[in-house]
XYZ file of C-alpha atoms in Angstrom:
737
model
C 151.790 111.851 127.470
C 148.077 112.561 127.063
C 146.240 110.410 124.539
C 143.162 111.899 122.855
C 140.846 108.897 122.549
C 137.521 110.630 121.944
C 134.152 109.428 123.197
C 133.660 105.821 124.163
C 131.434 103.660 121.961
C 129.558 102.034 124.807
C 126.255 100.223 125.170
C 123.154 102.376 125.249
C 121.059 102.876 128.340
C 117.617 101.344 128.643
C 115.827 104.055 130.610
C 115.435 107.106 128.455
C 114.641 110.060 130.649
C 114.517 112.451 127.696
C 112.252 110.435 125.424
C 111.054 112.235 122.295
C 107.767 114.002 122.499
C 105.500 116.271 120.488
C 107.860 119.211 121.082
C 110.535 118.063 118.668
C 110.513 119.710 115.225
C 110.324 117.810 111.960
C 113.582 116.478 110.551
C 115.054 117.982 107.398
C 117.642 115.554 106.033
C 119.358 118.298 104.022
C 121.518 119.762 106.825
C 122.397 116.221 107.945
C 123.327 114.603 104.613
C 124.039 117.653 102.419
C 124.997 120.638 104.596
C 126.302 123.658 102.740
C 128.526 124.492 105.698
C 129.830 122.651 108.757
C 131.291 124.031 111.992
C 133.760 121.762 113.820
C 133.612 122.791 117.479
C 136.743 121.782 119.335
C 138.708 121.165 116.138
C 142.377 120.434 116.750
C 145.530 121.187 114.781
C 147.177 118.007 116.119
C 147.241 115.545 113.243
C 145.610 112.217 114.055
C 143.997 113.427 117.281
C 140.347 112.694 117.904
C 139.358 116.339 117.473
C 141.121 116.595 114.115
C 139.551 113.552 112.461
C 136.337 115.159 111.252
C 138.266 117.871 109.432
C 140.593 115.268 107.925
C 137.634 113.237 106.652
C 135.890 116.221 105.088
C 139.088 117.280 103.337
C 140.187 113.890 102.050
C 136.760 112.855 100.737
C 136.103 115.984 98.715
C 133.491 117.901 100.704
C 132.596 120.936 98.599
C 130.907 123.076 101.242
C 132.380 125.537 103.736
C 134.286 124.201 106.770
C 134.592 126.357 109.890
C 136.936 125.132 112.634
C 135.877 126.526 116.033
C 138.391 126.630 118.893
C 139.499 129.710 120.865
C 143.033 128.266 121.110
C 143.708 128.698 117.380
C 143.356 131.349 114.704
C 143.993 128.933 111.847
C 143.866 125.143 111.322
C 145.054 123.427 108.158
C 144.867 126.688 106.221
C 141.331 127.502 107.366
C 140.406 130.447 109.625
C 139.523 129.206 113.116
C 136.847 131.003 115.149
C 136.437 131.351 118.930
C 132.686 130.548 118.791
C 130.119 129.600 116.175
C 128.455 132.971 116.586
C 131.596 134.734 115.451
C 131.728 132.946 112.088
C 129.542 135.707 110.710
C 127.458 133.638 108.298
C 124.817 130.920 108.321
C 125.935 127.415 109.338
C 123.833 124.356 108.436
C 125.503 121.747 110.640
C 127.891 121.523 113.560
C 129.941 118.716 115.069
C 130.768 119.037 118.765
C 134.060 117.359 119.640
C 134.817 118.804 123.089
C 134.787 117.313 126.600
C 131.335 116.658 128.074
C 131.537 119.573 130.526
C 131.952 121.990 127.587
C 129.146 120.575 125.458
C 126.290 122.634 126.944
C 127.938 125.935 126.132
C 128.730 124.692 122.628
C 125.118 123.646 122.006
C 123.877 126.974 123.366
C 126.152 128.843 120.942
C 124.986 126.690 118.023
C 121.324 127.294 118.799
C 121.901 131.047 119.099
C 123.650 131.017 115.711
C 120.747 129.146 114.062
C 122.588 125.863 113.347
C 120.012 123.411 112.019
C 121.624 120.061 112.962
C 124.009 119.664 115.893
C 125.918 116.375 116.165
C 127.329 115.769 119.646
C 130.077 113.178 119.328
C 131.224 113.653 122.931
C 130.481 110.954 125.510
C 129.642 111.411 129.192
C 125.853 111.653 129.208
C 122.984 109.179 129.677
C 125.276 106.179 129.316
C 126.843 107.212 132.648
C 123.741 107.069 134.846
C 121.288 109.465 136.451
C 123.548 112.528 136.479
C 124.345 111.939 132.806
C 120.627 111.655 132.068
C 120.061 115.073 133.567
C 122.862 116.627 131.504
C 121.516 114.982 128.370
C 117.990 116.241 129.040
C 119.332 119.763 129.324
C 120.991 119.438 125.894
C 117.674 118.459 124.346
C 115.871 121.347 126.010
C 118.464 123.781 124.685
C 118.205 122.417 121.135
C 114.412 122.280 121.036
C 114.072 125.785 122.413
C 115.876 127.094 119.321
C 114.423 124.675 116.753
C 117.708 122.827 116.233
C 117.958 119.051 115.862
C 120.413 117.096 117.990
C 122.230 113.916 116.884
C 123.809 111.886 119.690
C 125.449 112.425 122.085
C 128.019 109.606 122.177
C 128.032 109.008 118.427
C 130.448 108.973 115.500
C 128.454 111.201 113.148
C 126.985 110.785 109.692
C 128.031 110.375 106.082
C 126.425 110.746 102.679
C 128.130 109.021 99.768
C 125.740 110.636 97.313
C 126.626 114.131 98.562
C 130.307 113.422 99.368
C 129.926 114.377 103.032
C 131.817 112.360 105.643
C 131.166 114.167 108.918
C 132.602 111.451 111.140
C 134.920 111.499 114.139
C 136.884 108.422 113.054
C 139.651 107.802 110.545
C 138.633 104.154 110.172
C 136.480 104.858 107.158
C 137.034 103.991 103.536
C 137.782 106.551 100.851
C 136.517 104.264 98.075
C 132.895 105.245 97.577
C 130.130 103.512 95.649
C 126.986 105.660 95.744
C 123.661 103.870 95.913
C 120.236 103.893 97.546
C 120.756 102.043 100.855
C 120.578 104.212 103.967
C 122.002 102.862 107.229
C 120.902 103.940 110.713
C 122.833 102.545 113.666
C 122.677 102.976 117.411
C 126.327 101.935 117.513
C 128.919 104.209 115.951
C 131.398 101.392 115.484
C 128.834 99.181 113.744
C 127.684 102.049 111.535
C 131.223 102.365 110.214
C 131.675 98.579 109.986
C 128.546 98.200 107.886
C 129.496 101.151 105.713
C 133.070 99.967 105.124
C 132.022 96.368 104.500
C 129.388 97.408 101.972
C 131.638 99.877 100.149
C 134.488 97.380 100.030
C 132.186 94.957 98.222
C 130.854 97.580 95.825
C 127.403 97.738 97.428
C 125.903 101.161 96.769
C 125.222 103.259 99.863
C 123.260 106.491 100.108
C 124.625 107.273 103.576
C 124.612 106.404 107.250
C 123.763 108.027 110.581
C 125.114 107.015 113.986
C 122.443 108.080 116.489
C 124.293 107.276 119.723
C 122.165 107.919 122.813
C 119.216 109.197 120.725
C 118.638 112.143 123.040
C 116.610 113.884 120.346
C 116.933 112.368 116.890
C 116.169 108.632 117.089
C 115.831 105.591 114.844
C 112.087 106.061 114.385
C 112.330 109.643 113.180
C 115.175 108.821 110.824
C 113.139 105.988 109.297
C 110.257 108.419 108.873
C 112.498 111.010 107.183
C 114.198 108.422 104.961
C 110.773 107.218 103.832
C 110.440 110.590 102.069
C 114.048 110.754 100.880
C 114.211 110.395 97.096
C 117.782 109.072 97.313
C 116.800 106.166 99.602
C 115.262 102.947 98.384
C 116.144 100.594 101.277
C 116.524 101.392 104.990
C 118.941 99.170 106.958
C 119.072 99.349 110.759
C 121.485 98.134 113.422
C 119.858 98.497 116.815
C 120.311 97.367 120.384
C 116.792 98.272 121.475
C 113.794 100.273 120.303
C 113.221 103.399 122.363
C 109.864 104.526 120.946
C 107.851 101.582 119.630
C 104.685 103.503 118.570
C 106.777 106.041 116.621
C 108.796 103.236 115.031
C 105.604 101.428 114.009
C 104.249 104.564 112.341
C 107.589 105.280 110.620
C 107.855 101.756 109.206
C 104.279 101.930 107.970
C 105.138 105.155 106.162
C 108.247 103.604 104.605
C 106.229 100.646 103.366
C 103.582 102.889 101.844
C 106.458 104.447 99.892
C 107.533 100.952 98.789
C 110.741 101.022 100.849
C 111.795 97.873 102.729
C 113.104 98.233 106.280
C 115.712 95.693 107.428
C 117.038 95.255 110.941
C 119.983 93.520 112.574
C 119.526 93.473 116.334
C 122.291 93.054 118.871
C 121.610 91.252 122.162
C 119.533 88.414 120.730
C 120.731 85.769 123.191
C 118.617 85.206 126.286
C 120.232 85.464 129.727
C 117.150 84.109 131.430
C 113.406 83.604 131.297
C 111.004 86.333 132.295
C 108.976 84.391 134.852
C 108.120 80.828 135.785
C 104.547 81.648 136.811
C 103.266 80.964 133.301
C 104.379 79.199 130.152
C 103.902 82.496 128.326
C 106.209 84.317 130.712
C 108.853 81.619 130.417
C 108.729 81.766 126.630
C 108.563 85.547 126.311
C 112.254 86.301 126.026
C 112.997 89.793 124.848
C 114.224 88.700 121.434
C 111.233 86.414 120.852
C 109.002 89.422 121.377
C 111.205 91.647 119.244
C 111.221 89.206 116.306
C 107.476 88.754 116.437
C 106.868 92.493 116.509
C 109.190 92.968 113.523
C 107.273 90.322 111.574
C 103.980 91.962 112.493
C 105.295 95.331 111.302
C 106.742 93.897 108.087
C 110.349 94.636 109.087
C 112.776 92.094 107.679
C 115.043 90.817 110.460
C 118.438 89.337 109.537
C 121.043 87.649 111.698
C 124.431 88.848 110.438
C 126.252 91.862 109.043
C 126.832 90.226 105.660
C 123.224 89.110 105.360
C 122.083 92.653 106.111
C 124.336 94.017 103.373
C 123.508 91.268 100.860
C 119.762 91.526 101.381
C 119.697 95.302 101.322
C 121.722 95.270 98.107
C 119.294 92.870 96.433
C 116.223 94.775 97.611
C 117.730 97.975 96.244
C 118.239 96.389 92.813
C 115.034 94.430 92.142
C 111.292 94.634 92.553
C 109.427 92.241 94.879
C 108.774 88.814 93.317
C 105.263 87.481 92.817
C 106.114 84.284 94.724
C 108.997 82.277 96.207
C 109.227 79.881 93.223
C 112.899 79.609 92.274
C 114.693 78.458 89.127
C 118.266 77.222 89.631
C 120.647 77.068 86.663
C 124.251 75.872 86.846
C 126.891 74.161 84.697
C 127.584 71.866 87.668
C 125.217 69.028 88.544
C 126.570 68.874 92.090
C 126.033 72.569 92.562
C 122.475 72.192 91.269
C 121.741 69.625 93.966
C 123.444 71.655 96.684
C 121.591 74.822 95.736
C 118.250 72.990 95.639
C 118.839 71.564 99.126
C 119.774 74.949 100.564
C 116.845 76.660 98.829
C 114.379 74.211 100.376
C 115.935 74.688 103.814
C 115.440 78.441 103.451
C 111.769 78.103 102.507
C 112.103 78.654 98.756
C 110.176 76.424 96.365
C 111.945 74.792 93.417
C 109.072 73.765 91.102
C 109.336 71.392 88.159
C 109.520 72.832 84.670
C 106.349 72.714 82.605
C 106.006 70.291 79.716
C 106.126 73.224 77.306
C 109.436 74.471 78.704
C 110.951 70.981 78.793
C 109.988 70.360 75.171
C 111.469 73.685 74.018
C 114.741 73.121 75.866
C 115.152 69.482 74.864
C 115.636 70.367 71.219
C 119.047 71.913 71.856
C 120.446 69.585 74.519
C 122.898 66.821 73.725
C 123.371 65.662 77.324
C 120.938 65.223 80.184
C 117.319 66.338 80.377
C 115.889 69.748 81.248
C 114.677 70.068 84.821
C 114.722 72.428 87.798
C 117.415 72.696 89.002
C 118.741 72.949 85.454
C 122.129 71.316 84.871
C 123.667 72.917 81.774
C 126.278 70.113 81.746
C 129.598 70.380 79.983
C 127.746 71.336 76.805
C 127.870 74.972 77.903
C 131.668 75.125 78.033
C 132.845 76.970 74.950
C 129.302 77.264 73.629
C 128.042 80.791 74.308
C 125.293 80.429 71.676
C 123.797 77.409 73.460
C 123.902 79.323 76.744
C 122.124 82.320 75.205
C 119.372 80.140 73.733
C 118.775 78.216 76.962
C 118.636 81.294 79.161
C 116.353 83.045 76.691
C 113.934 80.113 76.684
C 113.927 79.971 80.471
C 113.149 83.691 80.660
C 109.953 83.011 78.715
C 108.798 80.325 81.185
C 106.246 81.365 83.799
C 106.588 78.570 86.370
C 108.991 80.520 88.603
C 109.472 84.094 89.824
C 113.085 84.064 91.080
C 116.248 82.947 89.280
C 119.673 81.865 90.498
C 122.620 81.339 88.152
C 125.079 79.296 90.222
C 128.612 79.515 88.815
C 131.548 77.311 89.922
C 135.046 78.655 90.699
C 135.827 79.802 87.167
C 139.232 81.089 86.231
C 139.785 83.843 83.659
C 139.256 81.606 80.597
C 135.669 80.542 81.336
C 134.833 83.770 83.158
C 135.612 85.923 80.125
C 133.801 83.650 77.673
C 130.695 82.601 79.599
C 130.013 85.046 82.418
C 128.944 87.861 80.033
C 126.090 85.640 78.843
C 124.811 85.071 82.372
C 125.218 88.758 83.210
C 123.329 89.873 80.105
C 120.492 87.444 80.837
C 120.280 88.583 84.462
C 120.267 92.263 83.476
C 117.527 91.699 80.893
C 115.347 89.456 83.054
C 111.924 90.670 84.135
C 112.221 88.532 87.288
C 114.613 89.020 90.209
C 117.745 87.231 88.986
C 121.035 86.839 90.821
C 124.398 85.248 90.097
C 126.436 83.327 92.636
C 130.077 82.768 91.756
C 132.278 81.034 94.294
C 135.446 82.965 95.060
C 138.884 81.445 95.539
C 142.082 83.412 96.136
C 144.431 83.568 93.116
C 141.887 81.905 90.832
C 138.617 83.840 90.563
C 139.864 87.442 90.525
C 138.980 87.853 86.852
C 135.537 86.360 87.455
C 134.951 88.908 90.208
C 136.068 91.755 87.943
C 133.727 90.703 85.147
C 130.792 90.520 87.547
C 131.629 93.868 89.129
C 131.647 95.514 85.703
C 128.009 94.541 85.130
C 124.862 95.634 86.931
C 123.495 92.199 87.838
C 123.209 91.306 91.527
C 125.984 88.857 92.377
C 127.270 87.051 95.446
C 130.426 85.197 96.417
C 128.646 81.948 97.302
C 125.454 80.012 96.676
C 124.591 80.308 100.354
C 124.777 84.106 100.353
C 122.742 84.365 97.152
C 119.994 82.033 98.384
C 119.824 83.748 101.767
C 119.271 87.097 100.052
C 116.655 85.609 97.722
C 114.818 83.989 100.639
C 114.735 87.296 102.511
C 113.543 89.059 99.358
C 110.695 86.560 98.960
C 109.803 86.819 102.648
C 109.671 90.594 102.525
C 107.444 90.473 99.459
C 105.077 88.072 101.216
C 104.972 90.229 104.370
C 104.354 93.257 102.187
C 101.362 91.575 100.567
C 100.034 90.204 103.865
C 100.144 93.629 105.475
C 98.268 95.126 102.554
C 101.017 97.390 101.230
C 101.282 97.580 97.483
C 98.040 95.646 97.056
C 94.873 96.289 95.138
C 93.910 99.217 97.364
C 96.739 101.784 97.298
C 94.913 103.892 99.887
C 94.791 101.060 102.445
C 96.685 101.972 105.607
C 97.562 99.104 107.970
C 98.490 101.688 110.605
C 94.938 103.034 110.513
C 93.670 99.456 110.735
C 95.755 98.972 113.897
C 94.232 102.111 115.391
C 90.752 100.847 114.564
C 91.484 97.521 116.245
C 92.909 99.294 119.274
C 89.651 101.207 119.595
C 87.840 97.859 119.961
C 89.857 97.066 123.094
C 87.433 98.491 125.616
C 88.889 98.789 129.131
C 88.066 95.712 131.236
C 87.588 96.676 134.906
C 89.413 94.580 137.473
C 86.937 92.153 139.075
C 86.378 92.784 142.757
C 87.878 90.075 144.923
C 89.933 88.390 142.213
C 93.323 87.512 143.806
C 96.694 88.183 142.187
C 97.017 84.458 141.387
C 93.473 83.182 140.745
C 92.619 79.497 140.747
C 91.836 77.837 137.441
C 88.135 77.995 138.264
C 88.305 81.720 139.020
C 90.350 82.387 135.884
C 87.963 80.510 133.616
C 84.942 82.145 135.234
C 86.423 85.540 134.385
C 87.115 84.475 130.794
C 83.625 83.023 130.458
C 82.114 86.308 131.624
C 83.908 88.005 128.734
C 82.535 85.648 126.099
C 85.377 83.116 125.779
C 84.418 79.445 125.551
C 85.292 77.079 128.417
C 83.930 73.619 129.334
C 80.996 73.180 131.684
C 82.469 72.593 135.135
C 81.604 72.371 138.821
C 83.817 73.197 141.804
C 83.167 70.938 144.811
C 84.675 71.272 148.256
C 84.513 67.632 149.452
C 84.200 64.085 148.125
C 80.644 63.629 149.368
C 79.280 65.993 146.698
C 81.211 64.599 143.731
C 78.529 62.104 142.652
C 75.846 64.737 142.069
C 78.346 67.107 140.452
C 79.643 64.395 138.126
C 76.116 63.430 137.130
C 75.482 67.000 136.116
C 78.644 67.079 134.010
C 78.349 63.602 132.496
C 80.858 60.761 132.071
C 83.639 60.666 130.968
C 84.957 63.849 132.574
C 88.101 65.619 133.740
C 89.041 65.832 137.435
C 91.511 68.394 138.780
C 92.678 69.028 142.311
C 93.128 72.752 142.917
C 95.742 73.746 145.509
C 96.955 77.059 146.842
C 99.849 78.475 144.786
C 99.896 75.563 142.281
C 99.605 76.750 138.668
C 100.867 73.733 136.712
C 98.727 70.975 138.238
C 99.644 68.319 135.691
C 103.322 68.586 136.691
C 102.338 67.221 140.133
C 99.870 64.627 138.839
C 96.796 66.540 139.985
C 94.862 66.126 136.697
C 92.953 63.070 135.420
C 91.471 63.099 131.938
C 88.770 60.678 130.790
C 87.448 59.625 134.207
C 84.883 56.947 133.246
C 82.684 56.507 136.333
C 82.425 57.037 140.081
C 84.804 54.183 140.852
C 87.397 55.676 138.537
C 86.807 59.082 140.121
C 87.232 57.740 143.676
C 90.521 56.154 142.653
C 91.710 59.490 141.218
C 90.694 61.320 144.393
C 92.651 58.860 146.535
C 95.719 59.557 144.400
C 95.161 63.323 144.675
C 94.987 63.042 148.487
C 98.314 61.243 148.534
C 100.008 63.867 146.332
C 98.605 66.713 148.449
C 99.864 65.119 151.665
C 103.258 64.193 150.234
C 103.898 67.732 148.971
C 102.375 69.599 151.902
C 99.819 71.359 149.680
C 96.752 73.318 150.753
C 93.634 72.065 148.842
C 91.266 74.664 147.351
C 88.607 72.369 145.914
C 88.042 69.703 143.306
C 87.165 70.804 139.785
C 85.066 68.466 137.633
C 84.917 69.490 133.981
C 83.277 68.433 130.756
C 85.665 66.383 128.587
C 86.700 67.902 125.249
C 89.096 66.556 122.661
C 91.024 68.235 119.907
C 94.370 69.681 118.889
C 96.181 71.342 121.791
C 97.133 74.990 121.310
C 98.444 77.532 123.806
C 97.159 81.082 123.831
C 98.822 83.475 126.233
C 99.340 87.092 127.066
C 102.245 89.037 128.520
C 102.616 92.752 129.182
C 106.046 93.850 127.976
C 107.479 97.161 129.224
C 108.743 97.986 125.734
C 106.167 96.479 123.364
C 103.077 96.655 125.565
C 100.423 93.909 125.607
C 101.492 90.874 123.582
C 99.615 87.698 122.680
C 101.423 84.377 122.291
C 100.155 81.537 120.090
C 101.770 78.119 119.759
C 101.695 74.379 120.242
C 100.002 73.704 123.575
C 99.725 71.219 126.391
C 102.876 69.743 127.900
C 104.763 70.543 124.657
C 104.382 74.311 125.060
C 107.916 74.812 126.404
C 109.521 71.851 124.599
C 108.711 72.752 121.007
C 110.055 75.863 119.319
C 106.662 76.594 117.839
C 105.389 79.891 119.203
C 104.831 83.403 117.902
C 104.062 86.672 119.651
C 101.957 89.523 118.361
C 101.145 93.004 119.621
C 97.509 93.102 120.550
C 94.737 93.604 119.816
C 94.764 91.453 116.681
C 92.410 91.378 113.749
C 91.394 88.139 112.045
C 93.991 88.581 109.299
C 96.691 89.104 111.954
C 95.662 85.908 113.706
C 95.620 83.960 110.442
C 99.097 85.224 109.514
C 100.433 84.317 112.965
C 99.038 80.778 112.698
C 100.611 80.383 109.267
C 104.051 80.832 110.862
C 103.502 77.834 113.129
C 103.813 74.137 112.420
C 100.661 73.594 114.471
C 99.005 76.368 112.468
C 99.558 74.538 109.208
C 98.209 71.368 110.826
C 95.090 73.308 111.716
C 94.379 73.807 108.012
C 93.754 70.082 107.741
C 95.963 67.020 107.512
C 95.195 63.472 106.363
C 91.448 63.999 106.228
C 91.320 65.672 109.658
C 89.896 69.193 109.403
C 90.137 71.264 112.561
C 87.928 74.221 113.421
C 90.573 76.836 112.637
C 88.045 79.677 112.213
C 86.876 79.140 115.800
C 90.463 79.422 117.038
C 91.013 82.597 115.019
C 87.886 84.092 116.576
C 89.074 83.086 120.053
C 92.513 84.647 119.452
C 90.934 87.925 118.313
C 88.532 88.121 121.262
C 91.201 87.208 123.813
C 93.628 89.751 122.339
C 91.004 92.486 122.681
C 90.295 91.463 126.268
C 93.988 91.310 127.233
C 94.745 94.656 125.600
C 91.942 96.272 127.607
C 92.721 94.583 130.941
C 95.801 96.594 131.859
C 95.704 95.093 135.376
C 96.352 91.641 133.885
C 100.102 90.991 133.783
C 100.228 87.470 132.318
C 97.745 84.907 131.052
C 97.970 81.277 130.007
C 95.130 79.552 128.192
C 96.758 76.150 127.941
C 95.605 74.045 126.438
C 92.992 75.399 124.116
C 91.435 72.389 122.390
C 90.511 72.944 118.741
C 87.822 70.506 117.622
C 88.595 67.996 114.882
C 85.432 68.904 112.989
C 84.356 72.191 111.410
C 81.986 74.409 113.422
C 82.675 72.485 116.663
C 84.603 75.267 118.353
C 87.795 75.975 120.271
C 87.558 75.604 124.047
C 89.825 76.837 126.859
C 90.229 73.776 129.094
C 92.796 75.269 131.488
C 93.741 78.833 132.327
C 96.152 80.672 134.590
C 96.144 84.424 135.206
C 98.714 86.623 136.933
C 97.363 89.994 138.070
C 99.365 93.131 138.675
C 99.408 94.007 142.391
C 96.915 96.838 143.003
C 99.680 99.122 144.243
C 101.432 98.883 140.856
C 98.462 99.712 138.678
């Protein structure tokens, strides 16, 4: 017996031979989300078969437009006339779903284009995900569609749905029929995850505008959908599930457009675990795992990254309901003292601040309290039970306070009795609040069903646990801060961070490859190159034998730093070939004797002795890596021997401006230390200037594959500078340029 399984939902290919270009037409969301007519090419009369599912979905979910089954084997399917080809329908068709075997898809697309179909969704598999031959077939599909001005979704996808327009054009029966319309739009590279997210959200009453499964993204991709959804009046939040970004510049521009429209973009990325490091030639390469780069780029673009399906749904739901808060200051209110403490602990762990109440607020609240004392978190105590008037007064007084900008009402596992008497007061206060306010109410089977019903009947944002509520609030606060940092929604509504990026890119003048510089330069050669481009390094002298060290050291001055350079050795300190704070010639001779022993023991080839001026300060690493997907990236983090031990690094697309560099430093523990700690004030402005200048140099030196400036020493006094005391460069082989 033959089983009709439909296209496989497989992983997407990395190499996109048919990448989007200037030839693709603009996207009109109308034929995708609200088509007036749909042709189902390959429709089947066999109930439950893959080719029958799209028709079943359209029928059972109340699609009001015209449905045209297309299959030369039938004259009628489910009471509808069935046509041999799209061209023989005899009237305009907005959208088509192709459900036939891969070898029949080209003819089907050709017919659709000839008939003027605006959006063609190819659900069939058997294209780029199957290798080079599949790439060629997929490219031909795109050429056919573009030649006629049609847009192509897929191939290898499930389809799309619009809750708002009651259109479920999907080749799967595993989709809910219980719809809650809303303003969240979902775009997914995985068909299965698109449906999972949709079903999960709808099952929890989270309002969805619609979703699109883009499959192989032969034509229509994530970036162009984000761009189109930025203009969609029905969309307030854009939620993405992706495995990789295919067109980073287009995605950057699309996100910038969405943000200018005030629409948050959230992303859940698959494949976050690291199978291995990129390269051991530099600390930067070892730390530049694909997800580290991805996360840093998302932060730089203002895209809110989440780590689970539920967090994506929860956060999108909250962002769709409330406006961005002015700060991350949180008020916690609960009738349980233990829950107050738990919520405060979790809030602090998530980066939310829980400030004390002002004296004015405490005085106003104290007048009505019989037990306890007002504070934040605010324990309502048992006084609230059976006392709705007290609850109303307390919540009203707290709404008037201005020492916080976010509110959490944390409710225990209430049964019907307390839920019906007290929850309406919390719901009313949350709905009336001028600040983002959410309710968490723990769920427990056979106990809290009535509590859940009462919450669902209101419009306040609510969650089934304190943890979920606080996670959503923390992401809300983070997005608001990123939004402000990037300049969206600020004092200048005409400011365009995308234009600022272009201006910074223009400053990255091409840096010609120095003649004679080897693929793996010595430290001295690397620092000489950096010095020639205006970056600060210590005074240093390279000597070839011990007889000339005395004069060289006198020119540098004691104490100094001595380093033995050897062929192929990048990390000299790992072998003991670095001495810091050499006091005099006797100390230097002792160090040189030790260097000779290490060289002999390890069979190394010496390349000279480097004597350098001694600098002190806070150790920072500054690096560069050229990523095939994201382009030139700069890394900033804790430096020295701790560079690979501490999880304290960030990556940024370069070139960077000063505000970019400042924001990147603020994400780091070492960056906060640089602002001053226990009366020590480091020269942070000098480091920011160094980061900017290095990022411009690295962006322009396309022959430079990796760079490590480690450590960079940031002086402990203002205006004393930031100096590169060690550097390693990895050049691209000339044949690969």
